[in-house]
PDB file of C-alpha atoms in Angstrom:
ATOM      1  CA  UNK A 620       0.000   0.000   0.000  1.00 42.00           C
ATOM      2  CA  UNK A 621       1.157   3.315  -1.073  1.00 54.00           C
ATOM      3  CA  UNK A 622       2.243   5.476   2.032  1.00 68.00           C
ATOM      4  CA  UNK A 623       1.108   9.264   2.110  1.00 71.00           C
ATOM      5  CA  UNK A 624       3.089  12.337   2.590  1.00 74.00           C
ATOM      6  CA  UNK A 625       3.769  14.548   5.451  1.00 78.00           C
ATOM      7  CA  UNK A 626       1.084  17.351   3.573  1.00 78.00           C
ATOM      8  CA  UNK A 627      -1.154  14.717   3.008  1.00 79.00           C
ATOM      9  CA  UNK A 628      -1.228  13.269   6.505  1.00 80.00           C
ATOM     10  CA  UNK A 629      -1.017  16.770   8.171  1.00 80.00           C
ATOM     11  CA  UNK A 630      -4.306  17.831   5.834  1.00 82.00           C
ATOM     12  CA  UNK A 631      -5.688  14.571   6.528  1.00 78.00           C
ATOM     13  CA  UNK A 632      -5.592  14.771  10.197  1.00 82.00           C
ATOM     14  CA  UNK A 633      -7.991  18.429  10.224  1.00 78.00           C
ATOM     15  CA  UNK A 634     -10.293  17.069   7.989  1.00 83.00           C
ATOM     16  CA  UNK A 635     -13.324  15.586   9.824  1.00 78.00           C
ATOM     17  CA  UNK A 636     -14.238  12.416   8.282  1.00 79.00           C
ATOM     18  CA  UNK A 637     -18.028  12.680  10.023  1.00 80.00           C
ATOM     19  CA  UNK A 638     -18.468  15.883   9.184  1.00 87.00           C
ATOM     20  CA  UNK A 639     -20.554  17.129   5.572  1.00 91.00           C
ATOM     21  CA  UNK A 640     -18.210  20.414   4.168  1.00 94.00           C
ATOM     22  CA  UNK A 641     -20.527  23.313   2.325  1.00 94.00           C
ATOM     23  CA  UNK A 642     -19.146  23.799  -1.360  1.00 95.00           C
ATOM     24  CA  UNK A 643     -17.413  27.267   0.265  1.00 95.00           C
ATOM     25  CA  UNK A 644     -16.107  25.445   3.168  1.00 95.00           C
ATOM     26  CA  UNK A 645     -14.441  22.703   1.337  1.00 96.00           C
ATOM     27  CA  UNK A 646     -13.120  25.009  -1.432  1.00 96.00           C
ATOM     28  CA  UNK A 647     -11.583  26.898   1.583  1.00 96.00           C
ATOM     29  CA  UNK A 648      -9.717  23.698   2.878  1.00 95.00           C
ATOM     30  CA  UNK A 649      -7.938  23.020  -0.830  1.00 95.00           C
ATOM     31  CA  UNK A 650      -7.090  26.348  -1.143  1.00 95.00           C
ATOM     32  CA  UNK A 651      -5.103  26.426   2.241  1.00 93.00           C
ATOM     33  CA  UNK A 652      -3.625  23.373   1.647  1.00 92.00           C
ATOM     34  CA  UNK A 653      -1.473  23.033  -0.821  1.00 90.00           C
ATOM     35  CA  UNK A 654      -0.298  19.540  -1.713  1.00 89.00           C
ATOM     36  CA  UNK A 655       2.051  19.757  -4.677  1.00 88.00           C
ATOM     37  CA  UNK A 656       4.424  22.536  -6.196  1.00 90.00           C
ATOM     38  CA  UNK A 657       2.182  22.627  -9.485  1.00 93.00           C
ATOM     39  CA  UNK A 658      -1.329  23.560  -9.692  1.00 94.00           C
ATOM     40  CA  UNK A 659      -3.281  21.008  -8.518  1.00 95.00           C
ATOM     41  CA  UNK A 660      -6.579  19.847 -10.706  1.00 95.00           C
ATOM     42  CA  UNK A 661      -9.186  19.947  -8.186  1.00 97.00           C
ATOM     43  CA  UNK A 662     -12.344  17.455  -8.573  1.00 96.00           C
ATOM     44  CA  UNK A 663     -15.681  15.987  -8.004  1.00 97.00           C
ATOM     45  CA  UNK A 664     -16.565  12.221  -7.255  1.00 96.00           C
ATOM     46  CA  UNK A 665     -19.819  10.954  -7.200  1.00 95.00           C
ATOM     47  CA  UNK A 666     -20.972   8.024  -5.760  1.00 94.00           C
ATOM     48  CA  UNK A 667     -24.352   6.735  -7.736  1.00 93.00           C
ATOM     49  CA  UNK A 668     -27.020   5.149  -6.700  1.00 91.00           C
ATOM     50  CA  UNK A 669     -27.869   3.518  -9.771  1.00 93.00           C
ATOM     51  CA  UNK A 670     -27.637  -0.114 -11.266  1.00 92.00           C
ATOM     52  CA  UNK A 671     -24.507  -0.211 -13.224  1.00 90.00           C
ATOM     53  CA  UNK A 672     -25.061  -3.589 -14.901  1.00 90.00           C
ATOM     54  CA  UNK A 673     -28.395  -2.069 -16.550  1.00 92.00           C
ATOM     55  CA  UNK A 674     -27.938   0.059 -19.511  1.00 88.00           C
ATOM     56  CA  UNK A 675     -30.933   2.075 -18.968  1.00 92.00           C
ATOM     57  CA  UNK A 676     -28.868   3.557 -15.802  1.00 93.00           C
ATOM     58  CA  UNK A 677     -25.668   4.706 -17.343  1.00 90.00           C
ATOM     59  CA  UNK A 678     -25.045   8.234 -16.482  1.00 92.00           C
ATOM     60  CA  UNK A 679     -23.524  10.639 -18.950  1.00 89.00           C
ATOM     61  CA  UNK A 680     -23.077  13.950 -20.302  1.00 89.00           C
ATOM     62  CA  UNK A 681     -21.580  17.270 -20.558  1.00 89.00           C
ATOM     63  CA  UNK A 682     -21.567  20.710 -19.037  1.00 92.00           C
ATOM     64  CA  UNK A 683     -20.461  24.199 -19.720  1.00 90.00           C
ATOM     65  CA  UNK A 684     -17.817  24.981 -16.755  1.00 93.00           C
ATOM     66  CA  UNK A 685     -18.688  28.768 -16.099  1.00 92.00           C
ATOM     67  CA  UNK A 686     -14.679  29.551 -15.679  1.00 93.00           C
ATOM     68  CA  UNK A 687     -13.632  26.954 -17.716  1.00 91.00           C
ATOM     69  CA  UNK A 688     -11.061  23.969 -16.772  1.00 90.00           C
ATOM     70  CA  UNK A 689      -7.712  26.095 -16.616  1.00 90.00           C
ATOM     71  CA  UNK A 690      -6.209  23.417 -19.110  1.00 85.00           C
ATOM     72  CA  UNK A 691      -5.619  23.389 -22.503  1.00 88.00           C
ATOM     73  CA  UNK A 692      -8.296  21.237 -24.544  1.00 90.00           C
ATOM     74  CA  UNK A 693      -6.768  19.069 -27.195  1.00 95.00           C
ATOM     75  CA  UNK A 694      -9.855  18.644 -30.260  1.00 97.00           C
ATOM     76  CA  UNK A 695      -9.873  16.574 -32.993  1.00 98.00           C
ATOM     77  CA  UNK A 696     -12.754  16.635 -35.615  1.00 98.00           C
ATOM     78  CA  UNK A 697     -13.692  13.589 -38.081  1.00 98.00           C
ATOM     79  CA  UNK A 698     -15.300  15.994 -41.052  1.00 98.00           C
ATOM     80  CA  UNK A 699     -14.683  16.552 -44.569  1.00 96.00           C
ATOM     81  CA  UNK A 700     -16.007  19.715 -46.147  1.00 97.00           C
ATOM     82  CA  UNK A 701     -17.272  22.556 -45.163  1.00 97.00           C
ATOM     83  CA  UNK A 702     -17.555  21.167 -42.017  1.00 97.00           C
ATOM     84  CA  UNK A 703     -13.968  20.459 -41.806  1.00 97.00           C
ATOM     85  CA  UNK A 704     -13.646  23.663 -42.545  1.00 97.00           C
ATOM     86  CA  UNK A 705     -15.305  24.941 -39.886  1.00 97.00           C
ATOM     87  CA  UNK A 706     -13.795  22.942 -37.395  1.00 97.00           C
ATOM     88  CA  UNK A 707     -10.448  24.037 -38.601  1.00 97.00           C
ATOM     89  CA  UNK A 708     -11.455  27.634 -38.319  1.00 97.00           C
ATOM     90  CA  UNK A 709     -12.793  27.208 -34.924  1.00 96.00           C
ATOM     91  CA  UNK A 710      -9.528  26.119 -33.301  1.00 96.00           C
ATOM     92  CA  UNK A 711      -9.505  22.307 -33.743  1.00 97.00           C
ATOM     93  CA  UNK A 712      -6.116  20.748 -32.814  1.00 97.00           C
ATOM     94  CA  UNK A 713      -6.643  18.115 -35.840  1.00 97.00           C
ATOM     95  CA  UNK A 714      -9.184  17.723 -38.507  1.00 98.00           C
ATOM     96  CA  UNK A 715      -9.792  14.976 -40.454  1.00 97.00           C
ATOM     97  CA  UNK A 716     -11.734  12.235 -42.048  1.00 97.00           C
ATOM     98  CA  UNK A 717     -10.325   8.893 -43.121  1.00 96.00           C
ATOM     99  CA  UNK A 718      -6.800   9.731 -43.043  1.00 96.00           C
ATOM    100  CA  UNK A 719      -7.846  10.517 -39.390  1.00 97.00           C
ATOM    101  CA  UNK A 720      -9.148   7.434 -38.610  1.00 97.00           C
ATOM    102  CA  UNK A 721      -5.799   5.611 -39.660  1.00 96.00           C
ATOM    103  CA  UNK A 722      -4.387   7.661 -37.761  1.00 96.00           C
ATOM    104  CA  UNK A 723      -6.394   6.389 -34.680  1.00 96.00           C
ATOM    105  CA  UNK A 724      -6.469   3.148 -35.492  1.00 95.00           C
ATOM    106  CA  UNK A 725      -2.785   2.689 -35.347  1.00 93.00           C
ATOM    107  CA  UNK A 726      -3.130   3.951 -31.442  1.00 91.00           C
ATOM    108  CA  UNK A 727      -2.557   7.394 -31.873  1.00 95.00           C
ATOM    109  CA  UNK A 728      -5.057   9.088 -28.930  1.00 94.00           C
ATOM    110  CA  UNK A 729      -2.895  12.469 -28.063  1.00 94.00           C
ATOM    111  CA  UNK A 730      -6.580  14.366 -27.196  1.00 95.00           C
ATOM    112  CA  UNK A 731      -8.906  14.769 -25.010  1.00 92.00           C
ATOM    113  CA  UNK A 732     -12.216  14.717 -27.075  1.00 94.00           C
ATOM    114  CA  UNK A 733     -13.126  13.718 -30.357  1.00 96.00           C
ATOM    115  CA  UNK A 734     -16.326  15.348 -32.593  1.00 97.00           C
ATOM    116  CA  UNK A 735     -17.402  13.258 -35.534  1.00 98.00           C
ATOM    117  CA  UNK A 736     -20.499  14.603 -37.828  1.00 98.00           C
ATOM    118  CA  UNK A 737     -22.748  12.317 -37.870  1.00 97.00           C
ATOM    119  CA  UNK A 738     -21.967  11.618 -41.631  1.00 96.00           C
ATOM    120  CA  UNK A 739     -18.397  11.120 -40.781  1.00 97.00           C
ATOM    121  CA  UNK A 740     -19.760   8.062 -37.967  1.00 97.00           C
ATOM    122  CA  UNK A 741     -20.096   5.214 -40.435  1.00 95.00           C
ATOM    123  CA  UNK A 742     -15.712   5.060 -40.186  1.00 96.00           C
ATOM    124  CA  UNK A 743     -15.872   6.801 -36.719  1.00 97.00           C
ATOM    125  CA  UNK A 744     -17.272   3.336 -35.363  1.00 95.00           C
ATOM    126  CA  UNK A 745     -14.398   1.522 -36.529  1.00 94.00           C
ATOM    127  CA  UNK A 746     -12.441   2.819 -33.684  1.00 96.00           C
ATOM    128  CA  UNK A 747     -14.926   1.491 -31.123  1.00 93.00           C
ATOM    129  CA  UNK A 748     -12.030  -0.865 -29.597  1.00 93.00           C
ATOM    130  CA  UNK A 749      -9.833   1.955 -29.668  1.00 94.00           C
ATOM    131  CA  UNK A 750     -11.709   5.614 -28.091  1.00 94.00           C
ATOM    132  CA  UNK A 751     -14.422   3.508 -26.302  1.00 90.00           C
ATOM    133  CA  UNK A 752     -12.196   2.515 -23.324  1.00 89.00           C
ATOM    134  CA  UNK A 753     -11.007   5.386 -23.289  1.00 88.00           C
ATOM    135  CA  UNK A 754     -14.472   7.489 -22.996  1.00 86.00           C
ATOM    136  CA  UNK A 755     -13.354   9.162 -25.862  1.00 92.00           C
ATOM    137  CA  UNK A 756     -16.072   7.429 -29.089  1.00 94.00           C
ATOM    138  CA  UNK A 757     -18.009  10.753 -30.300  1.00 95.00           C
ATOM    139  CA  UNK A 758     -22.170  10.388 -28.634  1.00 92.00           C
ATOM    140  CA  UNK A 759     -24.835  12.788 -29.459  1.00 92.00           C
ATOM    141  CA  UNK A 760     -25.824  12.718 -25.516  1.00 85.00           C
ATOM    142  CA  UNK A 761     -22.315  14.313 -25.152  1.00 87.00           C
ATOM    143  CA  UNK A 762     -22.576  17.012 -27.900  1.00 90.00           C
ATOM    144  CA  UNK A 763     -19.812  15.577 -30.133  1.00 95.00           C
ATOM    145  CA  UNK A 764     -21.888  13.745 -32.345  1.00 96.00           C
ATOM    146  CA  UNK A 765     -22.272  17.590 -34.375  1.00 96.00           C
ATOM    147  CA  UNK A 766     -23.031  18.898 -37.665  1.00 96.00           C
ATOM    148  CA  UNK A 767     -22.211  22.848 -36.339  1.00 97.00           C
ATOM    149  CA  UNK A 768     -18.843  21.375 -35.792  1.00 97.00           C
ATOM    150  CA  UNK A 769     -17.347  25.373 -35.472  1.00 97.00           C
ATOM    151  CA  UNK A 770     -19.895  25.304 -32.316  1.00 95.00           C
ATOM    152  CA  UNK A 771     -18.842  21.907 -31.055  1.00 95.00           C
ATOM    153  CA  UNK A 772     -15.079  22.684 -30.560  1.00 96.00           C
ATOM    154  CA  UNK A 773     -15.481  26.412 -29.489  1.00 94.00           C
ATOM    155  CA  UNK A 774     -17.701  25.230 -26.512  1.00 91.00           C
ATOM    156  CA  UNK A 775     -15.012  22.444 -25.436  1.00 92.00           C
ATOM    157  CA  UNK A 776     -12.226  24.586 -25.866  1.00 92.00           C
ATOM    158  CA  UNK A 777     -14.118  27.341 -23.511  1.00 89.00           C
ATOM    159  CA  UNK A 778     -14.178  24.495 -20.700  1.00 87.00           C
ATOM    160  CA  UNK A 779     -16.984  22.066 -21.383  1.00 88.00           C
ATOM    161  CA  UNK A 780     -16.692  18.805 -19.851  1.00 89.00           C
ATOM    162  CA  UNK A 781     -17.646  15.432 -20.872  1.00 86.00           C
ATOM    163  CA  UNK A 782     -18.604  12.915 -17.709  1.00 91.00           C
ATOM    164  CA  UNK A 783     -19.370   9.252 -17.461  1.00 89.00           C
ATOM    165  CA  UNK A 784     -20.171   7.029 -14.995  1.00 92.00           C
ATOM    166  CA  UNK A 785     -17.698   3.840 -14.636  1.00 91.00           C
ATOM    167  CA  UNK A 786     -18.485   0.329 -14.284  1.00 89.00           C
ATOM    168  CA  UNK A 787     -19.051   0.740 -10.057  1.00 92.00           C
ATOM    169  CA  UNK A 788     -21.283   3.605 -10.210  1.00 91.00           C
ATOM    170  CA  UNK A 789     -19.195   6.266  -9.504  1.00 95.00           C
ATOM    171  CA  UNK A 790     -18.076   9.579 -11.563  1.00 94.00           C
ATOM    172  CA  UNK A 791     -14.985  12.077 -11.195  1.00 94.00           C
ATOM    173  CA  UNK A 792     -15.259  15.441 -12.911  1.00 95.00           C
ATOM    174  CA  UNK A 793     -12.445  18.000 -13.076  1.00 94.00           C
ATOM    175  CA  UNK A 794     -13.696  21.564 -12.053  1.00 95.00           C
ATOM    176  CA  UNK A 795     -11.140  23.775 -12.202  1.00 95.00           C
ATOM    177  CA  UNK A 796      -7.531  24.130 -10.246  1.00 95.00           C
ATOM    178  CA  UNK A 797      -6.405  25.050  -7.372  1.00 95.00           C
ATOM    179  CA  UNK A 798      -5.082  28.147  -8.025  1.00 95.00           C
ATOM    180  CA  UNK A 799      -8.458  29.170  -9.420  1.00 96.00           C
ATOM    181  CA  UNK A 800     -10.727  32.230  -7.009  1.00 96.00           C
ATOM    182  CA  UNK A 801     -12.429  30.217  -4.127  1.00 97.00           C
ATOM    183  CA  UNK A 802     -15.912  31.669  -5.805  1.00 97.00           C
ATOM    184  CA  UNK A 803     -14.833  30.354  -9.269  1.00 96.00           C
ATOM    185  CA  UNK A 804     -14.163  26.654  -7.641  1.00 97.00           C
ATOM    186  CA  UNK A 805     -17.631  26.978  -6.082  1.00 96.00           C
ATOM    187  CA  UNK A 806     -19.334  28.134  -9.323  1.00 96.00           C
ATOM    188  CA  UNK A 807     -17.764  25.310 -11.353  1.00 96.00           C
ATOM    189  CA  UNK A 808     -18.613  22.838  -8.674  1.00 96.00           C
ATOM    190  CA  UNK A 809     -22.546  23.854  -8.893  1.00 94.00           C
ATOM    191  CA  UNK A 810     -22.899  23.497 -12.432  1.00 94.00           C
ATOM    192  CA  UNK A 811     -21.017  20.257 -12.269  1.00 95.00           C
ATOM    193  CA  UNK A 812     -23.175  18.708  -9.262  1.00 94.00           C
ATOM    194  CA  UNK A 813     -26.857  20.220 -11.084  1.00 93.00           C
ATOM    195  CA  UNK A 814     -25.875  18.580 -14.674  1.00 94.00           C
ATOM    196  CA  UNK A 815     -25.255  15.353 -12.871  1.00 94.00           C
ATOM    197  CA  UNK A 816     -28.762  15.492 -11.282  1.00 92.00           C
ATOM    198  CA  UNK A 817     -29.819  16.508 -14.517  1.00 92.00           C
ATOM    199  CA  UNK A 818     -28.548  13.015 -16.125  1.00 92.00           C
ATOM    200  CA  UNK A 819     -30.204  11.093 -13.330  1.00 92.00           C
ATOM    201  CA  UNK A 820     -31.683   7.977 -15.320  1.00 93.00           C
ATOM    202  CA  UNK A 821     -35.971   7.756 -15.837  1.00 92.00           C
ATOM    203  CA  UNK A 822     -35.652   4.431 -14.013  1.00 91.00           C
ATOM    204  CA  UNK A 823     -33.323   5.633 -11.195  1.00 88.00           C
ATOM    205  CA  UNK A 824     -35.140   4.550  -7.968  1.00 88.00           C
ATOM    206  CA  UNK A 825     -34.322   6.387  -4.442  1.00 87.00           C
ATOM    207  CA  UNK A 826     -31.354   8.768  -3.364  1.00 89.00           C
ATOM    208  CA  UNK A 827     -29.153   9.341  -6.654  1.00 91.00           C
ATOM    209  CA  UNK A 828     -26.164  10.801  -5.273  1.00 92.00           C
ATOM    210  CA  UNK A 829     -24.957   8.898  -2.161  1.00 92.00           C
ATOM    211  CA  UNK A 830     -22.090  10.815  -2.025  1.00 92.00           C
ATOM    212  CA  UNK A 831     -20.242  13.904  -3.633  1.00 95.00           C
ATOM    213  CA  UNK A 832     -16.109  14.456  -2.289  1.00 95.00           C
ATOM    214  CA  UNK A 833     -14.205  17.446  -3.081  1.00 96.00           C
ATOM    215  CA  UNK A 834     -10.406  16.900  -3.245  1.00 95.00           C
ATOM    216  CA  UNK A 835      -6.903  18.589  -5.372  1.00 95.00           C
ATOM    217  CA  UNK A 836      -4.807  16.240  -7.399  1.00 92.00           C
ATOM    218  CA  UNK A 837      -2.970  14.983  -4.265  1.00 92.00           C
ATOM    219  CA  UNK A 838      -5.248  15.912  -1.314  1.00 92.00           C
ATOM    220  CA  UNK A 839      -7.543  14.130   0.828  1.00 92.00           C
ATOM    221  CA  UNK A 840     -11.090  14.283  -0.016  1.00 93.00           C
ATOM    222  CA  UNK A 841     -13.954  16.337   2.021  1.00 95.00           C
ATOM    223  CA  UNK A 842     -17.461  14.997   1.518  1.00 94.00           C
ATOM    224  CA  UNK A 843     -20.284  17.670   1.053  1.00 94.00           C
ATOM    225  CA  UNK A 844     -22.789  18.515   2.689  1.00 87.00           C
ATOM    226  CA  UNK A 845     -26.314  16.425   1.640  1.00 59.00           C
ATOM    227  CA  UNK A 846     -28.071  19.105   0.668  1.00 53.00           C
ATOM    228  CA  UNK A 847     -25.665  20.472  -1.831  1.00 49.00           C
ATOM    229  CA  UNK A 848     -25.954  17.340  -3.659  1.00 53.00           C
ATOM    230  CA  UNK A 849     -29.188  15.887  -3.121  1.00 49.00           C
ATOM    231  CA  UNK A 850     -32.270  17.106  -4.901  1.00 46.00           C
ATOM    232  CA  UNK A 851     -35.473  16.728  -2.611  1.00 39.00           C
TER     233      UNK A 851
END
């Protein structure tokens, strides 16, 4: 077992583990403890309650961090076109169609999200073995399934974020880092936590989210309060 650093241990010994942290309150506590000498990503995991081994209970989806991730996006676009065009135009990091999908297929997966139109999906479903383990095969739940491809990459560039629940039930989303204003964390946090209620599956029964934790790259996590992250 891995052994934890003095920081972490220090950190970990004023954190109450019985206590529930407000969104402000546990924002404070990462941003006066500092972990690591970069800038920490600091994040959101969910605990589900939903069936995992049904598909009519995955959870997934996107939302529009207000102040963005504070990391650089890497795009790629399978278009040809005008809408290639357009993606090209709007910033993409690499545009293509077939060549593209070679390109992919040999293992090359230097992104972080990939938009396909929904033309261009016929060859983009080839690489099933390849971006689906990876969360990264284009859905139009997600938004990258697009024709307005332009649209597609500006939003994802500005900090839109792409979640999905793993095999357990659970879900991590980035929102923001460290080094980000405390009201910017907390603002970023709320969208995150009301788009995930927002996904909650038609055939979801009981409490949805069990559990929501705050934590930075290399900190120990704070669990918030119910009522930030429980609809009623």
């Amino acid at each position: 077992m891995a052994k934890h650093g003095k920081k972490y241990r220090q950190a970990a010994a004023e954190t109450d583990r019985a206590r529930q942290y407000t969104l402000e309150e546990a924002v404070q506590f990462i941003k006066s403890h500092p972990m690591a000498k970069f800038d920490e990503t600091v994040e959101l995991a969910f605990r589900l309650g939903v069936d995992p081994s049904k598909s009519d209970q995955g959870v997934r989806g996107t939302v529009a961090l207000p102040h963005g991730t504070g990391k650089k996006v890497r795009v790629i676009v399978f278009a040809d076109g005008p809408a290639a065009d357009a993606a090209r135009a709007a910033g993409a990091d690499e545009v293509g169609f077939l060549d593209l999908v070679t390109k992919v297929q040999g293992g090359w997966t230097d992104f972080d999200i990939a938009i396909a139109t929904p033309d261009a999906m016929k060859e983009v479903r080839k690489l099933g073995k390849v971006l689906g383990p990876r969360g990264l095969m284009p859905n139009p739940k997600t938004g990258t399934v697009a024709t307005d491809t332009a649209a597609a990459v500006k939003s994802f560039k500005a900090g839109r974020v792409e979640f999905r629940m793993d095999r357990n039930g659970n879900l991590m989303v980035p929102i923001g880092k460290r080094s980000f204003e405390p009201s910017a964390l907390v603002e970023n946090a709320q969208a995150v936590i009301d788009s995930v209620r927002a996904a909650r599956p038609a055939t979801a029964k009981g409490i949805f989210i069990k559990r929501c934790t705050m934590s930075s790259t290399m900190g120990p996590g704070l669990h918030l309060t119910v009522r930030d992250v429980i609809a009623v």
